[in-house]
Coordinates of C-alpha atoms in Angstrom, one line a residue:
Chain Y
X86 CA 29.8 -22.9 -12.4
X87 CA 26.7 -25.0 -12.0
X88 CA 26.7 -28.4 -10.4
X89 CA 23.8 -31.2 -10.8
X90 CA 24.5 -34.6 -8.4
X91 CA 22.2 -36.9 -8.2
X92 CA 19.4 -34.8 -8.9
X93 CA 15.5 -36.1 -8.7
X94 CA 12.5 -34.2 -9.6
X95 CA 8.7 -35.4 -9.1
X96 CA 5.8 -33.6 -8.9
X97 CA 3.7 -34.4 -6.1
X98 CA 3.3 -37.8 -5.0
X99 CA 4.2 -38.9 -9.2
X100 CA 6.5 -40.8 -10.2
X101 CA 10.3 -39.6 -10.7
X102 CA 10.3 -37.6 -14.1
X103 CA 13.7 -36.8 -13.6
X104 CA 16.4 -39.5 -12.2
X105 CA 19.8 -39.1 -10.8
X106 CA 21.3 -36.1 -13.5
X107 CA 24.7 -35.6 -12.5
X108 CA 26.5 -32.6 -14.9
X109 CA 28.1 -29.5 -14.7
X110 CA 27.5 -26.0 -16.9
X111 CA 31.4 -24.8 -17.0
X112 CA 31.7 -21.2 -17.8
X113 CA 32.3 -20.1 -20.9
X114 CA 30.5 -23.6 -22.3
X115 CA 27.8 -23.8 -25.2
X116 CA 25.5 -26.7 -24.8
X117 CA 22.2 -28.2 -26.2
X118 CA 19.7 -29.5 -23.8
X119 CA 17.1 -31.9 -26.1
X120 CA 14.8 -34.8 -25.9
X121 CA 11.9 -35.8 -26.9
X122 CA 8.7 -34.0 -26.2
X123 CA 7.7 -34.3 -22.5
X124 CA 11.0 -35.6 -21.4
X125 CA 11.4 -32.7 -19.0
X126 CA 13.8 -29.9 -20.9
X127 CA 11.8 -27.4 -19.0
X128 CA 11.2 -29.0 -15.9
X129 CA 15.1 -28.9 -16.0
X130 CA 15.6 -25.0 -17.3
X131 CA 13.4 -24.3 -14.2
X132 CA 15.8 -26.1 -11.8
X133 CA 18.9 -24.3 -13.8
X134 CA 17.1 -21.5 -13.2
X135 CA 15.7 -21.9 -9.7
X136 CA 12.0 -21.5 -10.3
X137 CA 11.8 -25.0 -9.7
X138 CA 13.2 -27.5 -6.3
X139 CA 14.7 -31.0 -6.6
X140 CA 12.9 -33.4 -4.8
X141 CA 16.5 -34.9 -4.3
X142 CA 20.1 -34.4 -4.9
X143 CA 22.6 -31.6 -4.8
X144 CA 22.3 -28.7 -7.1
X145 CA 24.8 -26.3 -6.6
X146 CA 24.6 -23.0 -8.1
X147 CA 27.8 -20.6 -8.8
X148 CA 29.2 -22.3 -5.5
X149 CA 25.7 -22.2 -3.4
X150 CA 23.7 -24.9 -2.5
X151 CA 20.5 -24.0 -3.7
X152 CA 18.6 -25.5 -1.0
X153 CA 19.6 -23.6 1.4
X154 CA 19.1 -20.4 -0.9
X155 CA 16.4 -17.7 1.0
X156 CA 13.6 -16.3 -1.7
X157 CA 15.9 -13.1 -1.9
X158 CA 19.2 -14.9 -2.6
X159 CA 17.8 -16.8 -5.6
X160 CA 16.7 -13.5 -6.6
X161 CA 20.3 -12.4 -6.1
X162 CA 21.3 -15.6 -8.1
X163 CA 19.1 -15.3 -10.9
X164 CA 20.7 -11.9 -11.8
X165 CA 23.6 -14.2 -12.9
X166 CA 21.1 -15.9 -15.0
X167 CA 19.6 -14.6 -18.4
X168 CA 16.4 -16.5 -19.4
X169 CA 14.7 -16.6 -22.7
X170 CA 11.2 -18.0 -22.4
X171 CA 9.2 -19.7 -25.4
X172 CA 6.4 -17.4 -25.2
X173 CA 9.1 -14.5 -24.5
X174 CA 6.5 -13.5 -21.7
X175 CA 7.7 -10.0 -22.4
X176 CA 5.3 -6.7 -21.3
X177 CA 3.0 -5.8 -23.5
X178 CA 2.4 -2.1 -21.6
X179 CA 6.4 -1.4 -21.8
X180 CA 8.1 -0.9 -25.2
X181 CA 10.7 -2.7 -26.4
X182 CA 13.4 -0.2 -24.8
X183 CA 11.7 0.1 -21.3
X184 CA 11.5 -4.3 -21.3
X185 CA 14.9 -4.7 -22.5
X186 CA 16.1 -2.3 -19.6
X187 CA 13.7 -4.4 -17.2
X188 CA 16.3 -6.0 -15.6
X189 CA 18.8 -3.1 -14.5
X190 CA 15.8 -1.1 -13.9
X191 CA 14.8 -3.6 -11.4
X192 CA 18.6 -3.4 -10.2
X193 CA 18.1 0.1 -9.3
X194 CA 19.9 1.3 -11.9
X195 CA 20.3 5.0 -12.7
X196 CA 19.0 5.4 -16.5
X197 CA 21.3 7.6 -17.8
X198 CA 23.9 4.6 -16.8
X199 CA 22.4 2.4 -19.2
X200 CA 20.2 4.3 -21.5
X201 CA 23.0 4.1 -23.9
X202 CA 23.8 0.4 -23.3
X203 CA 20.3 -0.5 -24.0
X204 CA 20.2 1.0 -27.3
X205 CA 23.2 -0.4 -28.6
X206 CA 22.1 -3.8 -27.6
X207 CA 19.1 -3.0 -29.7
X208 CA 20.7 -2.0 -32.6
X209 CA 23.3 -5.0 -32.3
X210 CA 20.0 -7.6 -32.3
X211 CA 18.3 -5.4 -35.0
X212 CA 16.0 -3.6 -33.1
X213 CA 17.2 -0.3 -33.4
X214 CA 13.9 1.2 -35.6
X215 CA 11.6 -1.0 -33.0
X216 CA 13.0 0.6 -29.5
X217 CA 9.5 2.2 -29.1
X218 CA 7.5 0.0 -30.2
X219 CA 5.2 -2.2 -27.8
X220 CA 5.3 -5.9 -28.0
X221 CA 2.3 -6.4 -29.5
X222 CA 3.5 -4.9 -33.0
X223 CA 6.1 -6.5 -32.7
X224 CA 6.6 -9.8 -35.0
X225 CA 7.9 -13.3 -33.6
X226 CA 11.0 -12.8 -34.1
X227 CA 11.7 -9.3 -33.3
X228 CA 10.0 -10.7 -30.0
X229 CA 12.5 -13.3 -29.8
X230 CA 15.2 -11.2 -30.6
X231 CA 13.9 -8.6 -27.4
X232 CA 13.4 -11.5 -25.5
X233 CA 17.3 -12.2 -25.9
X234 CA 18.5 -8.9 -25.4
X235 CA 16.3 -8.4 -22.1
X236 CA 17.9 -11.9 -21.2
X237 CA 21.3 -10.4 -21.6
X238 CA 21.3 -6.7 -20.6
X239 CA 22.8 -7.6 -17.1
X240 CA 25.5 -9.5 -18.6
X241 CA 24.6 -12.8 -17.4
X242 CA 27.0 -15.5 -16.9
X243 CA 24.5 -18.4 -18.2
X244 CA 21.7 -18.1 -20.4
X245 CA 19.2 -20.5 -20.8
X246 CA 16.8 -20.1 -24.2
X247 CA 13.8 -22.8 -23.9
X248 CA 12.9 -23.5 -27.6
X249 CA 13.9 -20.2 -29.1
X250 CA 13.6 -21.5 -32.4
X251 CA 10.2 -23.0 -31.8
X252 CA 8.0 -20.4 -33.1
X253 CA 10.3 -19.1 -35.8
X254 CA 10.8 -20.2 -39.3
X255 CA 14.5 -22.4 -39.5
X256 CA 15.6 -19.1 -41.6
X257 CA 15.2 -17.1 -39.0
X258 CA 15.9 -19.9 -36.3
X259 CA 19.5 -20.7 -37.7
X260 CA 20.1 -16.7 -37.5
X261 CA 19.2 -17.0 -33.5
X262 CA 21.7 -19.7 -33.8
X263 CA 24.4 -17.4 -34.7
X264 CA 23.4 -14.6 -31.9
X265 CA 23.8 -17.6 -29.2
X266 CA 26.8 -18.3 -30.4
X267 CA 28.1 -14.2 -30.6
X268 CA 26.8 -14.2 -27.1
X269 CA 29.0 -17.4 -25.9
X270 CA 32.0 -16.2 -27.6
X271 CA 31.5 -12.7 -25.3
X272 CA 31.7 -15.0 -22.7
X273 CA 27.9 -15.8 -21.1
X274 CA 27.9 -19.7 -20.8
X275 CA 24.6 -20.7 -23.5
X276 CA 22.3 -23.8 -22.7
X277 CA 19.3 -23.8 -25.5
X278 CA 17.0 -26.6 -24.6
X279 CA 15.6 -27.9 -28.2
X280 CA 14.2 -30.9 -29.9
X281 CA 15.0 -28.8 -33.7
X282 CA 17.7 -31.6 -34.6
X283 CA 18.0 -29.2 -37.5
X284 CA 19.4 -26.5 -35.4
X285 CA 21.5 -28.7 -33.3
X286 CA 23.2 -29.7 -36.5
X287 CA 24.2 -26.3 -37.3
X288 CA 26.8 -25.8 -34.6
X289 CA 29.0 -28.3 -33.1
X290 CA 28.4 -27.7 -29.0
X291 CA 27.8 -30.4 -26.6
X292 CA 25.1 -32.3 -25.8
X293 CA 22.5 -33.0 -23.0
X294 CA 19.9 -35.7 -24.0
X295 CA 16.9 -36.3 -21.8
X296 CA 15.4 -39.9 -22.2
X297 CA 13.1 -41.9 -19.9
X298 CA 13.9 -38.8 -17.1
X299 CA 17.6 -40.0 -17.0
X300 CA 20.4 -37.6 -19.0
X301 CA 23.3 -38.4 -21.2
X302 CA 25.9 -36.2 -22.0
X303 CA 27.5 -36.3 -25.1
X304 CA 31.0 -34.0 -25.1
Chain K
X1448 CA 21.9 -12.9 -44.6
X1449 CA 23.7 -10.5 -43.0
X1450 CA 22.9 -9.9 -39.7
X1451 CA 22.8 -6.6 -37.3
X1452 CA 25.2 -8.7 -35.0
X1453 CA 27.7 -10.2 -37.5
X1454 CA 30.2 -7.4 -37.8
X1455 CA 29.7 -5.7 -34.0
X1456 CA 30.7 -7.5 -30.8
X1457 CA 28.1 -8.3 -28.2
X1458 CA 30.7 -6.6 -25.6
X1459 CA 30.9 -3.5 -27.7
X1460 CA 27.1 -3.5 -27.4
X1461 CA 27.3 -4.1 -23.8
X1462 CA 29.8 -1.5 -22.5
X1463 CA 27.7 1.0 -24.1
X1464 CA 29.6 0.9 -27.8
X1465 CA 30.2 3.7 -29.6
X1466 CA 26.7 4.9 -28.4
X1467 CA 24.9 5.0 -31.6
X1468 CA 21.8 6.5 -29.5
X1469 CA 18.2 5.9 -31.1
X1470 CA 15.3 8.3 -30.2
X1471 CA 14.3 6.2 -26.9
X1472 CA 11.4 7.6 -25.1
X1473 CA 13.1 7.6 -21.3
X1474 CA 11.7 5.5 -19.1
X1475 CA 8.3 6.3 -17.9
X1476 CA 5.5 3.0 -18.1
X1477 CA 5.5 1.8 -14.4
X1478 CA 5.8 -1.4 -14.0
X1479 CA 2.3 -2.4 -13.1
X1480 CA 0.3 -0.5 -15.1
X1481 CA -2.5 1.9 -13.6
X1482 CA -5.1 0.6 -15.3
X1483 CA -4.7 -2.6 -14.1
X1484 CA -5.8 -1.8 -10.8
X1485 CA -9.4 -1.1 -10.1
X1486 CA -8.3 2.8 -9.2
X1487 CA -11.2 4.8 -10.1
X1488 CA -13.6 2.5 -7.3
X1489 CA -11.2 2.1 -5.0
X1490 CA -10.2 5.6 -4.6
X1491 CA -14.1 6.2 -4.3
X1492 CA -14.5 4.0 -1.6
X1493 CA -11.6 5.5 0.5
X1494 CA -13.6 8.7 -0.2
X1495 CA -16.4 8.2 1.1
X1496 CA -15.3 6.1 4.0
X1497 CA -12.5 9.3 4.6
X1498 CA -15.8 11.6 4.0
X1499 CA -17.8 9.2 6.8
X1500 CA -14.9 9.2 9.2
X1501 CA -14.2 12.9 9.1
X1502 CA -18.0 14.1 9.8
X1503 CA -17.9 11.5 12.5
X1504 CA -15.0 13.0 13.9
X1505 CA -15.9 16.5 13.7
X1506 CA -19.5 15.8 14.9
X1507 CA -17.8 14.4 17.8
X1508 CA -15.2 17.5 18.2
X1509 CA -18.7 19.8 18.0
X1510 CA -20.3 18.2 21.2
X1511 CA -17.3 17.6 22.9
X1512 CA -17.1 21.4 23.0
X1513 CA -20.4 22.3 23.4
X1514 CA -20.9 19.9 26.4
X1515 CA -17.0 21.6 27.5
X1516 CA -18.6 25.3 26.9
X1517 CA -21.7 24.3 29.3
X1518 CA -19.8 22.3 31.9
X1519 CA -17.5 25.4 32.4
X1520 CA -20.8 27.6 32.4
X1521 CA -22.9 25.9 34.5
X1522 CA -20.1 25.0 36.6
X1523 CA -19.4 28.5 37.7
X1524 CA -22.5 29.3 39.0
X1525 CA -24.2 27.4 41.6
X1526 CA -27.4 28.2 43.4
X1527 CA -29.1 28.6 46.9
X1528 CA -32.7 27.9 47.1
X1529 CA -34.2 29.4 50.8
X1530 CA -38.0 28.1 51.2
X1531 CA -40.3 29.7 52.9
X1532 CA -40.8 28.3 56.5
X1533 CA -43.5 28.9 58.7
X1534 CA -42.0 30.9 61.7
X1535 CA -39.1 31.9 60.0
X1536 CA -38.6 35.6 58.6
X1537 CA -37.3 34.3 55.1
X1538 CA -35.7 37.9 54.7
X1539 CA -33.3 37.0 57.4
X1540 CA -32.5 33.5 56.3
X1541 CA -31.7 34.7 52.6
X1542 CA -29.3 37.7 54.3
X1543 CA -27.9 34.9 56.7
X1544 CA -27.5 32.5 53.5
X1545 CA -25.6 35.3 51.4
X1546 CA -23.3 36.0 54.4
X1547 CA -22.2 32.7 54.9
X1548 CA -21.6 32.0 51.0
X1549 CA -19.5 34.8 51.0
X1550 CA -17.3 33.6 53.6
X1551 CA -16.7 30.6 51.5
X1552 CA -13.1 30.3 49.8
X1553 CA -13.1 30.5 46.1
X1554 CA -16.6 32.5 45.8
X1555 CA -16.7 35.8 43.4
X1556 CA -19.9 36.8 44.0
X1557 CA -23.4 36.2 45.6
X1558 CA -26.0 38.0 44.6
X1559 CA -29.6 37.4 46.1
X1560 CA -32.6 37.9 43.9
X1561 CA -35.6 39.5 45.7
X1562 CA -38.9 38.5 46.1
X1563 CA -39.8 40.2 43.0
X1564 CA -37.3 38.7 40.8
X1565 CA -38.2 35.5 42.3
X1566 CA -41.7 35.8 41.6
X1567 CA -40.8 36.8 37.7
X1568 CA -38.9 33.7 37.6
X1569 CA -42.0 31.3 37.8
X1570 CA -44.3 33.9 35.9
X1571 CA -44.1 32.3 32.9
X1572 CA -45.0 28.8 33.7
X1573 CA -48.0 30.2 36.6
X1574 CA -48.7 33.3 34.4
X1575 CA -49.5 36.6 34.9
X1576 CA -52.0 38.5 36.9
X1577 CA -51.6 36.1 40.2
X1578 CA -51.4 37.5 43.5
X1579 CA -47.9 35.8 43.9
X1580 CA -47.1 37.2 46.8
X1581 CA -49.6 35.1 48.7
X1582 CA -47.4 31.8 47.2
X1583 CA -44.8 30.0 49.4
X1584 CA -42.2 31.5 46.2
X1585 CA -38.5 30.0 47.1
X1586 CA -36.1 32.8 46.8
X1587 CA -32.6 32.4 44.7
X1588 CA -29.1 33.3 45.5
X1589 CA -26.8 32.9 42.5
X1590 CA -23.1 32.6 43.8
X1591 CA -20.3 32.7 41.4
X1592 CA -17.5 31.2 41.5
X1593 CA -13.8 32.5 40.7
X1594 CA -12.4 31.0 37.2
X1595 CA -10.4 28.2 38.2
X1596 CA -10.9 28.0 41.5
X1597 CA -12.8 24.9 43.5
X1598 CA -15.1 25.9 46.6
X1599 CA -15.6 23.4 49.2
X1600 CA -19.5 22.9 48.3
X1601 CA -19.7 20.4 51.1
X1602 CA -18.2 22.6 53.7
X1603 CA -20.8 25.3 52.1
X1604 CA -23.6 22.8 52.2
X1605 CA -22.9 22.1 55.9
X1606 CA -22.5 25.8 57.0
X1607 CA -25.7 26.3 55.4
X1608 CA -27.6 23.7 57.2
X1609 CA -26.1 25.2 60.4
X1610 CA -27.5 28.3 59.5
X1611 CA -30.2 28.1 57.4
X1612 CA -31.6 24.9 57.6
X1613 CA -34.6 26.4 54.8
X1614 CA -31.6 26.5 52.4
X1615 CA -30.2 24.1 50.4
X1616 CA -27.2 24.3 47.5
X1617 CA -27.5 22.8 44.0
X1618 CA -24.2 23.1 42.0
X1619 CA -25.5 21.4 39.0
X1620 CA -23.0 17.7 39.7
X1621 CA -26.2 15.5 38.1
X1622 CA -26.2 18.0 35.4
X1623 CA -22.5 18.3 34.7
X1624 CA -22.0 14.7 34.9
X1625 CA -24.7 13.8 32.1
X1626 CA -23.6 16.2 30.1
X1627 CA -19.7 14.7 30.7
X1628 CA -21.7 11.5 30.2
X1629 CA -23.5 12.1 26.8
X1630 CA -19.8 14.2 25.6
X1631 CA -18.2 11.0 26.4
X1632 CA -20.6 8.8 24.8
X1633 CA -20.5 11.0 21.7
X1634 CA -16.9 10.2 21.4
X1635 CA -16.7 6.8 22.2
X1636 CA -19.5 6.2 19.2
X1637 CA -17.5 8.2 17.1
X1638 CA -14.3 6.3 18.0
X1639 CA -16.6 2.9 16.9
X1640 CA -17.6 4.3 13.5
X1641 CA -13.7 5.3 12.7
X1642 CA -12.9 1.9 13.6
X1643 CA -15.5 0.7 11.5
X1644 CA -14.7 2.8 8.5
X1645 CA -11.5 1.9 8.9
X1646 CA -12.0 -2.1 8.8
X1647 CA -14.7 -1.5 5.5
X1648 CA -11.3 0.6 3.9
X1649 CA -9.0 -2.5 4.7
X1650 CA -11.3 -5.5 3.4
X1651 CA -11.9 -3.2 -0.1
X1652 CA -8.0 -2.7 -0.6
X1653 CA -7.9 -5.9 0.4
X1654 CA -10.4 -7.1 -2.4
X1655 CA -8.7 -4.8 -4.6
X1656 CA -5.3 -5.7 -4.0
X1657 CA -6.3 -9.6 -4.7
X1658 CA -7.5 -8.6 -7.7
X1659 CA -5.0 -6.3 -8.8
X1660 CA -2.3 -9.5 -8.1
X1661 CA -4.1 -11.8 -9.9
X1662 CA -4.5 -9.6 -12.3
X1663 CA -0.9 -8.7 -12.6
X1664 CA 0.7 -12.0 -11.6
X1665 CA 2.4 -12.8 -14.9
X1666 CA 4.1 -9.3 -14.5
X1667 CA 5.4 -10.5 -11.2
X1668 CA 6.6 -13.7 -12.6
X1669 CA 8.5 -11.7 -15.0
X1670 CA 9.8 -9.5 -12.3
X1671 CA 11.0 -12.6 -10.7
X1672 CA 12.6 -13.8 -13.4
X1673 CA 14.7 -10.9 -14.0
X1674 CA 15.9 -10.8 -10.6
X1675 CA 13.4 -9.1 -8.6
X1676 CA 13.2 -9.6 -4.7
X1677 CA 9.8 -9.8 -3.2
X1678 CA 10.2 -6.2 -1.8
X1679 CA 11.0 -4.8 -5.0
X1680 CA 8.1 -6.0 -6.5
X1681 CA 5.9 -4.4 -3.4
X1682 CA 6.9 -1.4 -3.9
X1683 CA 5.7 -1.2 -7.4
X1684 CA 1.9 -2.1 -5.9
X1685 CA 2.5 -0.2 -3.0
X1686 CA 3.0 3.0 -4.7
X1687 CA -0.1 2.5 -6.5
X1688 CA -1.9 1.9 -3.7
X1689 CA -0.1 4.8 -1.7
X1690 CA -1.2 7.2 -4.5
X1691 CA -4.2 6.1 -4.5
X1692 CA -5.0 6.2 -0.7
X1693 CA -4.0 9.6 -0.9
X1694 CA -6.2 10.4 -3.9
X1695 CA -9.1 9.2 -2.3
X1696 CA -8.9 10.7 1.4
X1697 CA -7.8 14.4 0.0
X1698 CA -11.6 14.0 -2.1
X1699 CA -13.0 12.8 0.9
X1700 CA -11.4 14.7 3.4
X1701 CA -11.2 18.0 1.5
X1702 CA -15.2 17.2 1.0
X1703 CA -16.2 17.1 4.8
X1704 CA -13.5 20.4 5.2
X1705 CA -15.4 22.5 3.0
X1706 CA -18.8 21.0 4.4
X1707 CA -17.5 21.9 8.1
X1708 CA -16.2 25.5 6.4
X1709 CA -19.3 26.9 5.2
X1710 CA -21.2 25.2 8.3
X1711 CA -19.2 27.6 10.3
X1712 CA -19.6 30.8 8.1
X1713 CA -23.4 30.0 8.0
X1714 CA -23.3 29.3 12.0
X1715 CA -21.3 32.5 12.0
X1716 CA -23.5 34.5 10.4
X1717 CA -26.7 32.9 11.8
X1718 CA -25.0 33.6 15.3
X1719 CA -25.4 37.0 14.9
X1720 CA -29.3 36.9 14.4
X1721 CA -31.4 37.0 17.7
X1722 CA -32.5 33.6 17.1
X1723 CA -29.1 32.3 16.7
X1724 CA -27.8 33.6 19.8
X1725 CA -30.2 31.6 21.8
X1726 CA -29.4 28.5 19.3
X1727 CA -25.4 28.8 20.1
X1728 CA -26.3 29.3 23.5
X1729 CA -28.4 26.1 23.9
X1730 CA -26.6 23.4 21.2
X1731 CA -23.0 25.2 21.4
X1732 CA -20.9 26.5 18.2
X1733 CA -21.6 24.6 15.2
X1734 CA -18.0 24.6 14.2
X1735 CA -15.3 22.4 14.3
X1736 CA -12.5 24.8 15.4
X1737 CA -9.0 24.0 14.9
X1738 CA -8.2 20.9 16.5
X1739 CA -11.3 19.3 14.5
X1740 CA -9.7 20.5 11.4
X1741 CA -6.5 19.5 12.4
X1742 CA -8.2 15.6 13.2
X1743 CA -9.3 15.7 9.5
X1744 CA -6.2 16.1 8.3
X1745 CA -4.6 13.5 10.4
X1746 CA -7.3 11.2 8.9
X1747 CA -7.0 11.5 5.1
X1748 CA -2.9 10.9 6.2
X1749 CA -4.8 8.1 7.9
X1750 CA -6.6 6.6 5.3
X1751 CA -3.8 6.4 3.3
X1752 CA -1.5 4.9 5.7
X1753 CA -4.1 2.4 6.3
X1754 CA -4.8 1.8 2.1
X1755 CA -0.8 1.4 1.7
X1756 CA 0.1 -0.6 4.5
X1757 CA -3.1 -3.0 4.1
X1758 CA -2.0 -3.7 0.3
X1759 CA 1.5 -4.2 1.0
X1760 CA 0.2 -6.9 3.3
X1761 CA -1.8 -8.3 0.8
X1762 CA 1.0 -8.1 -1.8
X1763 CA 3.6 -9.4 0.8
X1764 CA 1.1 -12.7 1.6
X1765 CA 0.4 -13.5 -2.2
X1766 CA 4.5 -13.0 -3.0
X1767 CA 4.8 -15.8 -0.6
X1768 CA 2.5 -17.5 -2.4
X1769 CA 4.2 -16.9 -6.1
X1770 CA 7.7 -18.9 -5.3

């Protein structure tokens, strides 16, 4: 599904801060991205998610090169790709309902298509008594958990989470755990960047570790 | 802990589930949020500039038709002027004058004044009481022309010379063409204030739509990230903008309709005093008329054609910016 050869990163005229990553994402896969702090977890999220170019290398995306993607057909691509941001970076004028239906409404979608969708989602992350509310109300994790479910809507076939635990108690950060994992086992392939050792202890998945701007893979 | 999502399956929830439907507002926030965009000043400036733009253009429409009105007025009529020449019987020359105007293709009527009307005609800058008739007093011949029609003035002019070589025509061309002139001039100055309204309204939604994007540019990085294209995410500012445009040019356009409405029932009514007769009859009708009303219009549809289509510039060069 996603395929990384040779892959360099450097910003500006820097040095590399990420080195020949070779690795795939397979669908249906559940995998930990970690490293220490600064390594380059999101430097590497941004690639997976095409916010960000390689300065070198192949990086092939649901069978197209990325390279030679136009700025509307990584739009199209990132459809396929549910994000989950740190600082959620959901909006603060819509309420929960209207940002968790953000990305079919930006789809086109009709809203009685998805109207019921939406709240069911919202119910299934435990949001149901919160649909209306506006994010700022809203506590961290019922953020998170909005976050996810706006990050899913579209039925993506990866998602990417970039420290979803980090600004959650581990409580609350092991029960994030086991949405993840509902959501892999429905199919989306999951690929939480962390550095909660914690966490990754929780649930036997493979392993991408960042050091020195190289990556090993642990199966 | 039980969780909401350990005994349902993310599918379930995703195909819509037995729809267990909560008491969501429908879909109404837009996307970028009004108040985010400095509305209330723009719309004021595209107000005022519409308000600017559309007394230029009816001021313009005004003398354009008065200077019409007295072009086809004083183009009808031209005149004969016979001088008094020592050995000539000036009685004869005016007869021989008429009867050779008459014979002249495209001529209504010629009507001579006599020496009486004549003299009247310089009474009032001589006075009264003078002996007149011992002044070398021109006489007139006013010779109308048939609507539509155009004499051979030069052929006239000629014959007349033949004739009555004491008589010479004036048909008013140096007046006619100043007053084409200065109509002309009115519109071309009017033509360089639109323009000039019209640049001001482009560099404040240009301002405006800066600021609005930087205001608004983690929105658009959200819209990115959900799968937005670049023209979707126009179209949210555009309507804005749009709306706005509109907003702003019916305020200012609808102001300068109403100003040219009750200048025209006040010129109406003032028309019909003895002092506004004389006032219509110099400066021309003091209305706009149709076609000047119909230019408003076509300017506040202007204005806001020229507010959208300058932000979704803006927007579209700051998008290629955000990648």
């Amino acid at each position: 599904m996603i395929r990384f050869e040779n892959v360099g990163l450097r910003y500006g005229l820097g040095p590399e801060v990420l080195r020949d990553l070779s690795f795939r994402i397979d669908s249906h896969s559940f995998q930990f991205l970690t490293g220490p702090s600064g390594a380059g977890k999101t430097s590497l999220l941004r690639m997976l998610f095409l916010s960000l170019k390689p300065t070198r290398g192949l990086v092939s995306m649901f069978n197209h090169d990325a390279a030679t993607l136009s700025k509307d057909g990584r739009a199209t691509l990132r459809r396929r790709i549910g994000i989950v941001f740190q600082d959620f970076r959901l909006l603060d004028h819509l309420t929960t309902y209207e940002n968790v239906a953000l990305p079919l409404r930006v789809l086109g979608k009709d809203e009685d298509d998805y109207r019921a969708e939406v709240v069911e989602l919202l119910h299934w992350v435990g949001l149901g008594e919160r649909i209306n509310a506006l994010p700022p109300v809203l506590s961290g994790g019922e953020k998170q958990r909005a976050a996810i479910a706006r990050a899913v809507i579209a039925r993506p076939q990866l998602l990417l989470a970039d420290e979803p635990t980090g600004n959650v108690d581990p409580s609350l950060g092991q029960r994030l755990l086991r949405l993840f994992v509902e959501l892999n086992k429905s199919g989306t392939s999951v690929v939480i960047a962390t550095h909660d050792i914690a966490l990754m202890d929780e649930y036997d998945a493979r392993r991408l570790v960042l050091h020195d701007g190289r990556l090993h893979v642990y199966d | 802990m039980a969780e909401p999502w350990d005994n349902r399956h993310p599918t379930r929830a995703l195909s819509g589930g037995p729809a267990t439907r909560g008491p969501a507002q429908r879909v109404t926030t837009p996307i970028v949020p009004s108040g985010s965009i400095a509305g209330r000043s723009l719309a004021a400036v595209v107000a005022i500039m519409t308000f600017l733009a559309a007394l230029t253009t009816g001021a313009a429409t005004m003398v354009v038709s008065a200077a019409s009105d007295w072009q086809s007025d004083v183009g009808r009529e031209v005149t004969i002027q016979v001088r008094p020449v020592a050995g000539r019987d000036i009685d004869a020359d005016v007869r021989a004058a008429v009867a050779t105007a008459q014979a002249g293709a495209g001529i209504a009527d010629v009507r001579a004044y006599t020496k009486a009307e004549s003299e009247a005609l310089v009474e009032p800058w001589l006075g009264s009481g003078l002996a007149l008739g011992e002044l070398p007093i021109p006489r007139m011949i006013v010779v109308k022309t048939v609507a539509g029609a155009t004499p051979d003035f030069a052929a006239l002019r000629k014959a007349l010379a033949a004739k009555v070589p004491s008589a010479s025509l004036d048909d008013h061309r140096g007046w006619i063409d100043r007053m084409r002139t200065m109509a002309e001039t009115a519109v071309v100055a009017g033509i360089a204030i639109l323009v000039l309204v019209i640049a001001v309204t482009v560099l404040s939604v240009t301002f405006a739509t800066r600021g609005a994007m930087a205001t608004n540019r983690p929105i658009v990085e959200v819209l990115h990230y959900v799968g937005a294209t670049d023209g979707f995410v126009a179209s949210q500012f555009q309507r804005h903008f749009l709306i706005l445009g509109f907003k702003g040019g019916a305020i200012g356009g609808g102001g300068a309709l109403a100003l040219f409405g009750i200048l025209g029932a006040a010129s109406a009514w003032f028309d019909r005093t003895p002092g506004g007769e004389a006032a219509s009859a110099l400066f021309g009708s003091s209305t706009v008329g149709a076609s000047g009303y119909l230019a408003i219009l076509g300017q506040i549809v202007l204005m806001a054609a020229v507010t959208a289509l300058t932000s979704r510039r803006i927007v579209d060069e700051t998008l290629k910016e955000i990648d």
